Structures are given as structure tokens and as C-alpha cells.
Short mmCIF file of C-alpha atoms in Angstrom, two decimals:
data_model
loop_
_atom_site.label_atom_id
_atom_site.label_comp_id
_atom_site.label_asym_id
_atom_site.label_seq_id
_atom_site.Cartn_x
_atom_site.Cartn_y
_atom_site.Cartn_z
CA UNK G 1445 -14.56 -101.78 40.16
CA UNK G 1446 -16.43 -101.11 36.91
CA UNK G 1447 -19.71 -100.59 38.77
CA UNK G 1448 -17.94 -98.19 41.07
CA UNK G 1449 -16.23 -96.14 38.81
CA UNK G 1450 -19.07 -95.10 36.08
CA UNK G 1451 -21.49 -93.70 38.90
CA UNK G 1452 -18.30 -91.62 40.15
CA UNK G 1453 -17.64 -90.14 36.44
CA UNK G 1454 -21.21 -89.31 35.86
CA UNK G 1455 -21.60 -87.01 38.96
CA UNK G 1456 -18.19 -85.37 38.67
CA UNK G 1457 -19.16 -84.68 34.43
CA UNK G 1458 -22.46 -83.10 36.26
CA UNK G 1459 -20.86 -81.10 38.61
CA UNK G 1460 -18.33 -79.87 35.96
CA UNK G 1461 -21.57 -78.83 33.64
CA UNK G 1462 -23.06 -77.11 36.55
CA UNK G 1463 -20.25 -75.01 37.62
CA UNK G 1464 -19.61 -73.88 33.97
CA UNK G 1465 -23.04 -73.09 33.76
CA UNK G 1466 -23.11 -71.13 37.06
CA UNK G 1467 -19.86 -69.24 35.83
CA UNK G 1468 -21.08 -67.96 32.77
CA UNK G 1469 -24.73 -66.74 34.39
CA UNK G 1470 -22.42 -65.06 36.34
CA UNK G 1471 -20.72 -62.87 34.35
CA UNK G 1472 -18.05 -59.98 35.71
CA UNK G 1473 -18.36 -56.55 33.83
CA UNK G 1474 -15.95 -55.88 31.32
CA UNK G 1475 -15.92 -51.94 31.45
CA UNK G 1476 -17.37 -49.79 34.12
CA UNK G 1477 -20.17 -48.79 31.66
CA UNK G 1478 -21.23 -52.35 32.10
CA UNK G 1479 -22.20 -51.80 35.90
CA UNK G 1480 -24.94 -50.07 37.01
CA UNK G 1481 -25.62 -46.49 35.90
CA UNK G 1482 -25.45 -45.43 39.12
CA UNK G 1483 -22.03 -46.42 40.41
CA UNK G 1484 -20.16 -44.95 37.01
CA UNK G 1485 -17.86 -42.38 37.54
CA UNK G 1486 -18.41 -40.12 34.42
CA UNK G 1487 -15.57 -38.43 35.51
CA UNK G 1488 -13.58 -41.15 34.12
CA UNK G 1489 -11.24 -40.45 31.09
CA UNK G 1490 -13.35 -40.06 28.18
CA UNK G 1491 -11.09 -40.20 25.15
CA UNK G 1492 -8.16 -38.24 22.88
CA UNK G 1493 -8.98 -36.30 20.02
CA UNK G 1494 -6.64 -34.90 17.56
CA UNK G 1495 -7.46 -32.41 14.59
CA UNK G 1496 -6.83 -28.27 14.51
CA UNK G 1497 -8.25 -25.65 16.81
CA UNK G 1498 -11.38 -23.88 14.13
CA UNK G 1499 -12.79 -22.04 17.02
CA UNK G 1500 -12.50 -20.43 20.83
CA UNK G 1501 -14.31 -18.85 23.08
CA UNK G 1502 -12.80 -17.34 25.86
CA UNK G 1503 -15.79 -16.40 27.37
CA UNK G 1504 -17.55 -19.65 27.11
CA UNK G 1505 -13.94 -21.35 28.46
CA UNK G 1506 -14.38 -23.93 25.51
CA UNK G 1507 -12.82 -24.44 21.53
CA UNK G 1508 -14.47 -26.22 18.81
CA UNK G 1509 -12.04 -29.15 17.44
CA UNK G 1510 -12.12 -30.69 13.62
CA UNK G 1511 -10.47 -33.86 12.72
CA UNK G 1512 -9.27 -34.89 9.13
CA UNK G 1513 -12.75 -35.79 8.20
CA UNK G 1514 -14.03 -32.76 9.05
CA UNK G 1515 -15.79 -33.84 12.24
CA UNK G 1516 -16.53 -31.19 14.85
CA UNK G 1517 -16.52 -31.36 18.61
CA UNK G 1518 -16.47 -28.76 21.27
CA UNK G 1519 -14.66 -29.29 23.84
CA UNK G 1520 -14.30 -27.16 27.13
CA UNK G 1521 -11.18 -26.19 29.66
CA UNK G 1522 -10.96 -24.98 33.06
CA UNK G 1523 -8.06 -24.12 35.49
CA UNK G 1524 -6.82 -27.04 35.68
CA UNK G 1525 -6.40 -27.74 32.13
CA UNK G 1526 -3.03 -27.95 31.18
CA UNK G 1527 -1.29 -26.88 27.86
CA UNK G 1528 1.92 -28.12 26.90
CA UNK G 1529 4.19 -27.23 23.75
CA UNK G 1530 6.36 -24.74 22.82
CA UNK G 1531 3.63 -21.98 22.30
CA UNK G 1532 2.38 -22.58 25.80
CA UNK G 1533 5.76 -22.51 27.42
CA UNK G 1534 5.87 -19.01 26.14
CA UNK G 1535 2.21 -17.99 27.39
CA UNK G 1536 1.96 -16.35 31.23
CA UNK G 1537 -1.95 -16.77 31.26
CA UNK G 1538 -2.93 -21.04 30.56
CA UNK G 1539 -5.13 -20.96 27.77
CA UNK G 1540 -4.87 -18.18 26.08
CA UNK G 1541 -1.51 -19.51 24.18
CA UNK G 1542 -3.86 -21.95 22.26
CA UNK G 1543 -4.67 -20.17 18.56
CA UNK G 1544 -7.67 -20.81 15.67
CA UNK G 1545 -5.48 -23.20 13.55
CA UNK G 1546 -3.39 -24.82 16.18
CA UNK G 1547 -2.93 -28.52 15.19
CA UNK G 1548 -3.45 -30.07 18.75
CA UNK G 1549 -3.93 -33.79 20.80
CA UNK G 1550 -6.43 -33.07 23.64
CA UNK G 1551 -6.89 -35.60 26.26
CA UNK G 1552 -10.41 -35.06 27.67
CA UNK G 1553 -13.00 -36.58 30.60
CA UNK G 1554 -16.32 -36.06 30.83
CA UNK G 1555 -18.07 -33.54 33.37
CA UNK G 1556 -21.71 -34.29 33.29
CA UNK G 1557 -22.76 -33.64 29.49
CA UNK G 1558 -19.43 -31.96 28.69
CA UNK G 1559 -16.15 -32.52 27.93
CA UNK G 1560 -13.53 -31.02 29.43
CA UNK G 1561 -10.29 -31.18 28.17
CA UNK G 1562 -7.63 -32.19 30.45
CA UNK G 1563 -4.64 -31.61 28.99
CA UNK G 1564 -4.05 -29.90 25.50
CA UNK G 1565 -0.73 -30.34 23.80
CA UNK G 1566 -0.03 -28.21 20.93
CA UNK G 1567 1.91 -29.77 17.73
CA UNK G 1568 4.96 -28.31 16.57
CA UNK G 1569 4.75 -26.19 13.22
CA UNK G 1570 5.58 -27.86 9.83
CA UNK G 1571 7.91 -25.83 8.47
CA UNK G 1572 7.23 -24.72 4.44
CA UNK G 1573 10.85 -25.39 3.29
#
């Protein structure tokens, strides 16, 4: 039974090795960045940023963003950007509600080499009581 058993062991501890071996050559990607180039969608969400509106262009359909550490990014809108907040409810035309100084959280994706804000939600007021 003893001479039976031992050969059995050995080639089921060998397959075992070689299947854990196999599985980790073969690797799934953990983020769609990890798969080829060519197959990412860089439409894909591509982050939230929060800080106050410094500049807009209207022209240019885009607004320059700083964060607490004084970070800049510009960041551009289109039509179907949406604003939300109390100022916006007020505003007839989109965009134009949106103010230098605004305190905002933008949700953005990326369009080629820019991003484009998705939706841009304006932060109430602090009062100065």
C-alpha cells in the first residue's frame, strides 16, 4: 500500500506546483490601463477634483481649477456638462451660472488629451456670521 501511495502523492504535489505556476504566468489585468493601449477606452471616468473656480473662459468652453495646495488644472465643459447647485438652478444658459471663486466638486473623463468635466456641482456659500 506504501509503495502505491508515495508515487500517487508525488505526481498530484507536481501537478499542484504546475497549475500554480501556470496561474500566476497568467495573470488577469487589474485595471483597464493594464490591457493593451489599444483597447482602453479613454473615455472612461478620469477622476473628481475639488478646489475653487480661479479662472473661465467662455470662449475656450473650459475653467482653470485650484485645490488647497494651490495646484492648478484646467478643465473643459461642453453641452452636456451638467451643473448642479443652487446657483445653477437659477441660471437659464448651463454654464454660465459657474463664477471665478465658486468653491466646486467636478467629476471629469478624459477626451483625448483633455478633460472634460462631466458634471460640476457648485458648493453652497459659508455664511460670515
Amino acid at each position: 500500500m506504501k509503495r502505491l501511495l508515495t508515487p500517487i502523492l508525488a505526481a498530484a504535489l507536481t501537478l499542484s506546483a504546475a497549475a500554480l505556476v501556470a496561474q500566476q504566468d497568467n495573470k488577469r489585468p487589474n485595471s483597464p490601463r493594464d490591457e493593451n493601449p489599444q483597447t482602453y477606452d479613454s473615455t472612461k471616468s478620469a477622476g473628481t477634483f475639488e478646489g475653487t473656480v480661479s479662472q473661465i473662459d467662455p470662449s475656450g468652453s473650459s475653467f482653470v481649477l485650484r485645490d488647497r495646495s494651490g495646484s492648478e488644472v484646467t478643465i473643459s465643459y461642453d453641452q452636456s456638462t451638467r451643473l448642479m447647485g443652487a446657483e445653477a438652478s437659477q441660471a437659464s444658459s448651463g454654464m454660465s451660472a459657474l463664477k471665478v471663486g465658486d468653491e466646486v466638486v467636478v467629476k471629469t473623463s478624459t477626451q483625448g488629451s483633455k478633460t472634460v468635466a462631466t458634471t460640476v456641482q457648485i458648493r453652497p456659500k459659508k455664511s460670515s456670521s
